[in-house]
Short mmCIF file of C-alpha atoms and ligand atoms in Angstrom, two decimals:
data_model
loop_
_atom_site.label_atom_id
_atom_site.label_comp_id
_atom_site.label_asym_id
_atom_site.label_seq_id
_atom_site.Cartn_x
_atom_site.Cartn_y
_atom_site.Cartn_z
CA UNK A 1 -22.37 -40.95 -34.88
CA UNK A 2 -19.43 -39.54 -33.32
CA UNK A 3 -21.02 -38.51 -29.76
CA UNK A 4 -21.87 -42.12 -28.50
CA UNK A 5 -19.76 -45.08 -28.29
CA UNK A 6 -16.70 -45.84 -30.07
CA UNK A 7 -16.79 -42.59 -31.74
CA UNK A 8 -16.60 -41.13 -27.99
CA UNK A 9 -13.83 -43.24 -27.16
CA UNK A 10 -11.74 -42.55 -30.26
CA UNK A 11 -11.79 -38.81 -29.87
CA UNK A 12 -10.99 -39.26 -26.04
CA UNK A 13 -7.74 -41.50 -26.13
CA UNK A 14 -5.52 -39.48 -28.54
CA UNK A 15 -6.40 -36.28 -26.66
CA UNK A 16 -4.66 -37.97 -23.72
CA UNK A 17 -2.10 -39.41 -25.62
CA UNK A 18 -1.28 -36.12 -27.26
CA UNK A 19 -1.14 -34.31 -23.23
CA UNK A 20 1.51 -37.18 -22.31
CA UNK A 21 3.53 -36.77 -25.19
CA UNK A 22 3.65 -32.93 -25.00
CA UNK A 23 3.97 -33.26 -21.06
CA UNK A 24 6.69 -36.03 -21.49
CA UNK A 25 8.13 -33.81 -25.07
CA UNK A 26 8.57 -30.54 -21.93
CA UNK A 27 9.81 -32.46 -19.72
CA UNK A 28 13.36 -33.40 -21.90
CA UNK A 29 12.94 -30.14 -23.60
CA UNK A 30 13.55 -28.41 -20.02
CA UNK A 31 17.03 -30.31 -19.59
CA UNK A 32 18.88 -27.19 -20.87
CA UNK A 33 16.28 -25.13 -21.13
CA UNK A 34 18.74 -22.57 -18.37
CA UNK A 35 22.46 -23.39 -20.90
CA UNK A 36 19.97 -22.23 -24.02
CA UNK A 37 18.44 -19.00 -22.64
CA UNK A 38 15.45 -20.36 -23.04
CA UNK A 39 14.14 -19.02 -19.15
CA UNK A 40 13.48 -15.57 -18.74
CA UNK A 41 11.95 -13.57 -15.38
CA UNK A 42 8.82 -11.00 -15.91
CA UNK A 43 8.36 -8.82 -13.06
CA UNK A 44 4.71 -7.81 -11.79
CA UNK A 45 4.44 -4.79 -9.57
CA UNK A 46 3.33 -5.26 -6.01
CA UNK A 47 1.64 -1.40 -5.33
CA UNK A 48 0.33 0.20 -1.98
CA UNK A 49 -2.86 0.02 -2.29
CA UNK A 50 -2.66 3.66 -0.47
CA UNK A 51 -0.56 5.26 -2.48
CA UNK A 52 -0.08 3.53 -5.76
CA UNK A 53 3.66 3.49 -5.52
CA UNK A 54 5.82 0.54 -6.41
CA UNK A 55 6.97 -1.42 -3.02
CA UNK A 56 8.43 -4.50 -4.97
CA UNK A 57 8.04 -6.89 -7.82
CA UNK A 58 7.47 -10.42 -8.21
CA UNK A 59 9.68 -12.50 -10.19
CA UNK A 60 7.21 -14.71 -12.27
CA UNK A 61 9.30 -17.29 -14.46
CA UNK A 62 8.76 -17.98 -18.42
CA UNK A 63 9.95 -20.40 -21.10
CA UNK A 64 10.74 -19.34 -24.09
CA UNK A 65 10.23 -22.72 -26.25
CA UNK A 66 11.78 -22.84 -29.82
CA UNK A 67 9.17 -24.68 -31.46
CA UNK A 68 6.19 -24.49 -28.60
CA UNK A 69 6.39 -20.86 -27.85
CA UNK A 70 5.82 -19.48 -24.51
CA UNK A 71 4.85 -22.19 -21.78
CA UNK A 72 3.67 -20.90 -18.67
CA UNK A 73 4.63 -21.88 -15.19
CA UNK A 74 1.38 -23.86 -14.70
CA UNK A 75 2.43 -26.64 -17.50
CA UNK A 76 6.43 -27.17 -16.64
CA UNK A 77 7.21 -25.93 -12.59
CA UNK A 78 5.52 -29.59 -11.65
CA UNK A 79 7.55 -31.41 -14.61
CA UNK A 80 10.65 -29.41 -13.34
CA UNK A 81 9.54 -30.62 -9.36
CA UNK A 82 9.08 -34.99 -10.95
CA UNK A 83 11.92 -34.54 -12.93
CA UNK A 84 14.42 -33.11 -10.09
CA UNK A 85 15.30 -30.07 -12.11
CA UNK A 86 13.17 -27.94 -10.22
CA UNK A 87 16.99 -27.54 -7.88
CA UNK A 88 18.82 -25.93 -10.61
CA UNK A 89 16.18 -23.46 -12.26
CA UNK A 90 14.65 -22.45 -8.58
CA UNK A 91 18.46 -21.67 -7.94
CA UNK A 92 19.02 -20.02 -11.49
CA UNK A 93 15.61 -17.99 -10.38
CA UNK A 94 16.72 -16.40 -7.42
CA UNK A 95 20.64 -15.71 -8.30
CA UNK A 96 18.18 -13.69 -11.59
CA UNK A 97 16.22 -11.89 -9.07
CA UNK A 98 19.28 -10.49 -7.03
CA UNK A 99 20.95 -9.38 -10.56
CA UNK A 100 17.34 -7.63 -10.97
CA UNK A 101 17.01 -6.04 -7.53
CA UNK A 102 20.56 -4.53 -7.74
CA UNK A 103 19.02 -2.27 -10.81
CA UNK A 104 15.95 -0.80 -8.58
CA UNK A 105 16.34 1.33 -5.97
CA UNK A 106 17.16 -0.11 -2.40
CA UNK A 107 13.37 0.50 -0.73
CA UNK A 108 12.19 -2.23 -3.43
CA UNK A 109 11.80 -5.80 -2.56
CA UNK A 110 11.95 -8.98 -5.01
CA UNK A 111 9.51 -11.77 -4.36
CA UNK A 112 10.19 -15.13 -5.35
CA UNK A 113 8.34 -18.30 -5.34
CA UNK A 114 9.94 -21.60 -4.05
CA UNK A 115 8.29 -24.98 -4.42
CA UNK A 116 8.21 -27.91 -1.97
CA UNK A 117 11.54 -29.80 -3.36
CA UNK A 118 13.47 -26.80 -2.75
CA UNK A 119 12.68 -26.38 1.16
CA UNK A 120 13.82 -30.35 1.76
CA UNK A 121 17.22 -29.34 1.92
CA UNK A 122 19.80 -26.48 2.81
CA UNK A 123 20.94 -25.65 -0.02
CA UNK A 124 18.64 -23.46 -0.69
CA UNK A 125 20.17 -21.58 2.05
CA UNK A 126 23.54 -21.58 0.24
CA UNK A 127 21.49 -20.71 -3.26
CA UNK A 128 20.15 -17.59 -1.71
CA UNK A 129 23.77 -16.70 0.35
CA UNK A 130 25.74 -16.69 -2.68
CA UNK A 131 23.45 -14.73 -4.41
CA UNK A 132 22.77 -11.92 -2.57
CA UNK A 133 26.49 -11.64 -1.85
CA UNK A 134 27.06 -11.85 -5.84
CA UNK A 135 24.96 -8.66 -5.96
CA UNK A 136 25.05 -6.54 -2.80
CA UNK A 137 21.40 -6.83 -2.41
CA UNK A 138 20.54 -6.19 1.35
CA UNK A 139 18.77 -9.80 2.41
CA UNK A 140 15.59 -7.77 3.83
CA UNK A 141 14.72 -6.75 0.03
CA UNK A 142 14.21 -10.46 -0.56
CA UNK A 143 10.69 -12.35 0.18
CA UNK A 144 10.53 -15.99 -0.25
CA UNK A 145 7.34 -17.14 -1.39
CA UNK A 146 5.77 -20.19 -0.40
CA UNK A 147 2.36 -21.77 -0.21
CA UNK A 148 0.96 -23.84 1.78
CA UNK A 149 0.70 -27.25 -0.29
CA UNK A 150 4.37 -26.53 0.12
CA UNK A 151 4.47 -27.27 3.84
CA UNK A 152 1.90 -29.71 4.08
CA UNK A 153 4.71 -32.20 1.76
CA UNK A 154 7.29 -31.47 4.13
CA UNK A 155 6.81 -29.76 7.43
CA UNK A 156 10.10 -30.31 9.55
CA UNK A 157 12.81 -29.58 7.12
CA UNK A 158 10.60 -27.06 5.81
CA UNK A 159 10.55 -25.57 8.93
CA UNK A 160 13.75 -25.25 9.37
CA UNK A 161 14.56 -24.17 6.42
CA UNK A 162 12.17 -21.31 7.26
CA UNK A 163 14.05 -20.32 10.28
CA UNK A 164 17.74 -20.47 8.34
CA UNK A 165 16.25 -17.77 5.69
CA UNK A 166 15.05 -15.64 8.37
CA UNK A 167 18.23 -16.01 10.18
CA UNK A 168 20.02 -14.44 6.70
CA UNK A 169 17.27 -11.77 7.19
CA UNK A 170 15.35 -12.83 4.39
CA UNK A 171 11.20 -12.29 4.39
CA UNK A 172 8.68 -14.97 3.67
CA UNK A 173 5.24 -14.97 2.48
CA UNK A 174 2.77 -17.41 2.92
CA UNK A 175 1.17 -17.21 -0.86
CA UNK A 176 -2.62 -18.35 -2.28
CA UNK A 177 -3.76 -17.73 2.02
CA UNK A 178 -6.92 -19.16 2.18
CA UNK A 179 -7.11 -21.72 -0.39
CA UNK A 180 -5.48 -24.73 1.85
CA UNK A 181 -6.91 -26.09 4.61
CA UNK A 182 -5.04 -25.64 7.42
CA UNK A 183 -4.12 -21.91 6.88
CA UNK A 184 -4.72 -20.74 10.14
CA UNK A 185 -2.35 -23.40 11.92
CA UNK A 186 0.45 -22.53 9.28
CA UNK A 187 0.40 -18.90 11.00
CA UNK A 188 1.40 -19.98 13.89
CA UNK A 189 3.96 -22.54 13.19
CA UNK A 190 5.81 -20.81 10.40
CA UNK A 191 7.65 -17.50 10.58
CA UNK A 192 5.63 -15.09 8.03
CA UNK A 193 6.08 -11.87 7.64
CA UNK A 194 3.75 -11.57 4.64
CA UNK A 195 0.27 -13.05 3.40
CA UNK A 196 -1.08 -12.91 0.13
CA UNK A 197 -4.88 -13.20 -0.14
CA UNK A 198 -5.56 -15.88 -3.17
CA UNK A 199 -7.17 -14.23 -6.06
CA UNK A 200 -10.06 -16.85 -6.18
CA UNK A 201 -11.46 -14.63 -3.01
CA UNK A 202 -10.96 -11.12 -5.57
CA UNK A 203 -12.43 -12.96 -8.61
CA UNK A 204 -15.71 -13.92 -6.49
CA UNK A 205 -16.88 -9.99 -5.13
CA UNK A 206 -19.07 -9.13 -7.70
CA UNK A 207 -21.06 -12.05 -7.05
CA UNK A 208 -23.94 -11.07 -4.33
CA UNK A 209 -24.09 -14.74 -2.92
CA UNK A 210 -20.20 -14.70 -2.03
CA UNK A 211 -19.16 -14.34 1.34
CA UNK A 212 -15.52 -13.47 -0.40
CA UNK A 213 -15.60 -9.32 0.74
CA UNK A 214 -15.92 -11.18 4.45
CA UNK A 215 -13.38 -13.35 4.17
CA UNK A 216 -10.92 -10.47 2.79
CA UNK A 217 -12.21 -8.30 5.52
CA UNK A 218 -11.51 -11.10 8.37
CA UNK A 219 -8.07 -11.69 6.62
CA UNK A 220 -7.08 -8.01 6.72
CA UNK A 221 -8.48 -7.70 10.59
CA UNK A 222 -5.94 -11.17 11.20
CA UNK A 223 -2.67 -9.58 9.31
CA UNK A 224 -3.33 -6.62 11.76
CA UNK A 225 -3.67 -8.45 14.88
CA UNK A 226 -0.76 -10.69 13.59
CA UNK A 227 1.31 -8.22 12.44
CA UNK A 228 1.50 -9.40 9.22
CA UNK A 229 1.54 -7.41 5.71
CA UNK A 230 -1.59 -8.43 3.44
CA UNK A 231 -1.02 -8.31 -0.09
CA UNK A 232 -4.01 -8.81 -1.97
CA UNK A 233 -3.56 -10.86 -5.13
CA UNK A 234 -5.41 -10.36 -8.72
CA UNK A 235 -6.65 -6.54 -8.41
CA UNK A 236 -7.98 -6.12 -11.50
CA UNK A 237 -11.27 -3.52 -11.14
CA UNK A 238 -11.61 -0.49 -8.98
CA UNK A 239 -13.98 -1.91 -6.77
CA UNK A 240 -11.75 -4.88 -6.23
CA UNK A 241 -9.13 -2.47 -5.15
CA UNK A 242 -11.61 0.20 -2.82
CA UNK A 243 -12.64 -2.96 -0.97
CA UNK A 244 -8.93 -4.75 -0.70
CA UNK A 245 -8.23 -1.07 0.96
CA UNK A 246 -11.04 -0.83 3.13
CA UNK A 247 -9.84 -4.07 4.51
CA UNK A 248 -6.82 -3.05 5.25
CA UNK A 249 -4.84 -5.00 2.88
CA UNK A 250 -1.50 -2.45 2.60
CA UNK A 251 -0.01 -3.76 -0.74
CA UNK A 252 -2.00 -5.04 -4.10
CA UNK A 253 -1.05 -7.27 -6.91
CA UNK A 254 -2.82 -7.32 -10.54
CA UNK A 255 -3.34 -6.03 -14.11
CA UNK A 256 -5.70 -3.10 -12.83
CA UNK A 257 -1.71 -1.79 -11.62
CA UNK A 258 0.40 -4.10 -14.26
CA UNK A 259 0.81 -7.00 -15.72
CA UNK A 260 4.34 -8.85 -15.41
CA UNK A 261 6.87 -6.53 -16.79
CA UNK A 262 10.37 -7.34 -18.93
CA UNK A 263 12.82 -6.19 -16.81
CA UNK A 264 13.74 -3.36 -18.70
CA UNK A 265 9.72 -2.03 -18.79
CA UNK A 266 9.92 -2.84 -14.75
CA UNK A 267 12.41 -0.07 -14.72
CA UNK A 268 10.93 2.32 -16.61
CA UNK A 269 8.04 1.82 -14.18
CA UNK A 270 10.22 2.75 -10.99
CA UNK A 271 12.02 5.73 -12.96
CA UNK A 272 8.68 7.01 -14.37
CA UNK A 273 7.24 6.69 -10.79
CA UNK A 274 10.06 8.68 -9.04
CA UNK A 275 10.67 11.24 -11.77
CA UNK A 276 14.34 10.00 -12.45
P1 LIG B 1 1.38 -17.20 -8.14
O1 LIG B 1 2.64 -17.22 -7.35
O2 LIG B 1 0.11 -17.18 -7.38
O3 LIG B 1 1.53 -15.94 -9.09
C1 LIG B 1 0.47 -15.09 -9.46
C2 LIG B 1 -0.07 -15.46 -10.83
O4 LIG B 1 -1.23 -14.64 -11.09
C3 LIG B 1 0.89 -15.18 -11.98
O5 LIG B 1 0.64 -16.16 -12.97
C4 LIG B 1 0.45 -13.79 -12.46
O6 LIG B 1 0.82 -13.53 -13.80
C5 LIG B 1 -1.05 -13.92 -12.30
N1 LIG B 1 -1.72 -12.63 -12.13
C6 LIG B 1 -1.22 -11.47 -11.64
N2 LIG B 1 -2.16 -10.50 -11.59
C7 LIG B 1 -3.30 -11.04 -12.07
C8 LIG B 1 -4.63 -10.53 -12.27
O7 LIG B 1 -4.95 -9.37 -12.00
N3 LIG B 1 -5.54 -11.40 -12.78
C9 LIG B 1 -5.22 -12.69 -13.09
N4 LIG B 1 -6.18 -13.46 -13.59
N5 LIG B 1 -3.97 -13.21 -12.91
C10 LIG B 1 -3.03 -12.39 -12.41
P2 LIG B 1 1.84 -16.92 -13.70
O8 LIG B 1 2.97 -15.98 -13.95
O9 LIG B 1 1.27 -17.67 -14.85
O10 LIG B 1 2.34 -17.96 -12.61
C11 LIG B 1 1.52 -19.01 -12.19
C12 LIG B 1 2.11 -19.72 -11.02
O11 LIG B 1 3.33 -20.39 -11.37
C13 LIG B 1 2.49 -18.80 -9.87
O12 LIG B 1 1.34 -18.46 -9.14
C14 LIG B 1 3.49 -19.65 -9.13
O13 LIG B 1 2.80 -20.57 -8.29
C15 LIG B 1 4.15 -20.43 -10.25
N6 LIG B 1 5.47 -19.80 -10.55
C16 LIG B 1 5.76 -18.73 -11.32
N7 LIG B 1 7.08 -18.48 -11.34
C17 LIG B 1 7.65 -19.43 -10.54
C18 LIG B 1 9.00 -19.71 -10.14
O14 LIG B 1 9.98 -19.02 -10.47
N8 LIG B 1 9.18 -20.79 -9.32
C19 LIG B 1 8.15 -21.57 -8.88
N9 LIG B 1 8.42 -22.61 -8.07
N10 LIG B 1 6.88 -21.31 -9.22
C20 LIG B 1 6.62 -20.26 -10.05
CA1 LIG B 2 3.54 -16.12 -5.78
CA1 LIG B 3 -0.60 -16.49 -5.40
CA1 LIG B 4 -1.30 -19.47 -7.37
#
C-alpha cells in the first residue's frame, strides 16, 4: 500500500525534488526579472485607526512570472538575499516607491521593507539619496522597514546604517515587534520611530486562552512611554480594530481597511478620501 514503506518514500522524494527545482527554476528566472517588467509594487493602506484616513502606504513587492504566474514575496525575497540580487531589486524597490509618493499628496508616507543584505553596506544610503532627489519626495515621507531577524545577522553595520538614514531624515520601523526574541533590547539600541505589532498577536484575540489583547495592550502602553508610533498589523474584523484602538495603537494595517492596491486604485483611494 502506498502509506507505509517504499510507497511513503516514493511519494516523499519527488515532492522535494520538485521544491528544489522550482526554488532553483526562480532563482535564474529572477536574473532579469527588473530589465523584463516582470516586478511590480502593490500598495496597502496604513489608516488611523481614529479616523480612518489614509496616513501612508506600504510598498509590498510582486512578480509577475510568465509561465508561473504571480509569486509572492515569501517564495523569491530569500532566493533574491542567497543569490545577491536582493542589491539591485531592494534598490529598484525604493527608487519605485519615491516615483509613487510623488503622485500622493505630501502628508502621505511610503513604507518600505529592507532585508538584512541591504543594511551591510552604504549603499543603501546612496540608493535612497538618489532617489528621493530623482523625485522631490521630502525624506520624512519615507519609513524604512526592518525586522528584527534583520539586526540580529548584522548588528554594527546595521547600526550604522540606521543612524546614516536618519541623518537623511528618513523614518524607520521596527516590523513583525514581538515575534523575535530580543525585541525589547532592539528598542533601545536602534533608532525607531515606528513599531508594527506582528499580526500573529491580531490573528490570536478571538481565542479566550490567548494572552494576545495583553500583549497588544502592554505594546501600545510601551510606544507611548517610548514615544513611538504603533501600527498594528493584519486588522481584519471590527473587534480586532476596537481593541488595536483601545490600546492605543494610532495607525492600522489590513484587509478590514484594504488589501494591497495597484498604484493607480491607491490613488483613487486618497482622491476618493479627500473629495478631489
Ligand atoms: P510584511 O512586511 O510583514 O508585510 C505584511 C504582509 O501581510 C503582506 O504580505 C500583506 O499583504 C499581508 N497582509 C496585510 N494585511 C493583512 C491582513 O489583514 N491579513 C493577512 N492575513 N495578511 C495581511 P505580502 O505582500 O505577501 O508580503 C510578505 C512579506 O514579504 C512581507 O511581510 C515582507 O517581509 C516581504 N516583502 C514584501 N515586499 C518586500 C520588499 O519589497 N522587499 C523585501 N525585502 N521584503 C518584502
Ligand atoms: Ca513590512
Ligand atoms: Ca510585518
Ligand atoms: Ca512578516
Amino acid at each position: 500500500a502506498k502509506s507505509e514503506g517504499r510507497g511513503q518514500y516514493r511519494v516523499f522524494v519527488p515532492s522535494m525534488r520538485d521544491d528544489l527545482l522550482r526554488r532553483q527554476r526562480l532563482m535564474n528566472d529572477l536574473r532579469g526579472a527588473i530589465r523584463r517588467n516582470e516586478l511590480f509594487l502593490l500598495f496597502q493602506p496604513i489608516v488611523c485607526t481614529v479616523s480612518g484616513n489614509t496616513s501612508g502606504f506600504e510598498a509590498l513587492l510582486r512578480w509577475h512570472h510568465p509561465e508561473l504566474d504571480l509569486v509572492p514575496p515569501s517564495e523569491f525575497i530569500d532566493l533574491a538575499e542567497k543569490s545577491g540580487q536582493i542589491e539591485a531589486i531592494g534598490a529598484w524597490v525604493i527608487e519605485q516607491a519615491c516615483r509613487a509618493a510623488a503622485q500622493w499628496p505630501e502628508d502621505l508616507f511610503i513604507s518600505v521593507n529592507v532585508s538584512a543584505r541591504q543594511l551591510t553596506d552604504m549603499s543603501l544610503i546612496a540608493v535612497v539619496t538618489d532617489s528621493i532627489a530623482a523625485h522631490a519626495v521630502n525624506p520624512r515621507r519615507l519609513v524604512i522597514e526592518i525586522t528584527e531577524s534583520t539586526l540580529i545577522d548584522n548588528d554594527t553595520s546595521a547600526l550604522s546604517v540606521l543612524h546614516a538614514l536618519k541623518r537623511l531624515g528618513c523614518r524607520i520601523a521596527l516590523d513583525d515587534f514581538g515575534t523575535g526574541y530580543a525585541s525589547l533590547s532592539y528598542l533601545r539600541r536602534f533608532p525607531f520611530d515606528k513599531l508594527k505589532i506582528d499580526q500573529s498577536f491580531l490573528r490570536q484575540i478571538g481565542d479566550k486562552n490567548s494572552d494576545s489583547a495583553k500583549i497588544v495592550r502592554a505594546i501600545g502602553d510601551l510606544g507611548r512611554q517610548m514615544d513611538l508610533l504603533v501600527v498594528a498589523e493584519g486588522v481584519e474584523t471590527q473587534e480586532q480594530l476596537d481593541l488595536v484602538r483601545e490600546a492605543g495603537s494610532v495607525l492600522g494595517q489590513g484587509y478590514l481597511f484594504d488589501r494591497p492596491l495597484t498604484l493607480d486604485a491607491a490613488r483613487h483611494r486618497v482622491a476618493r478620501e479627500r473629495g478631489l
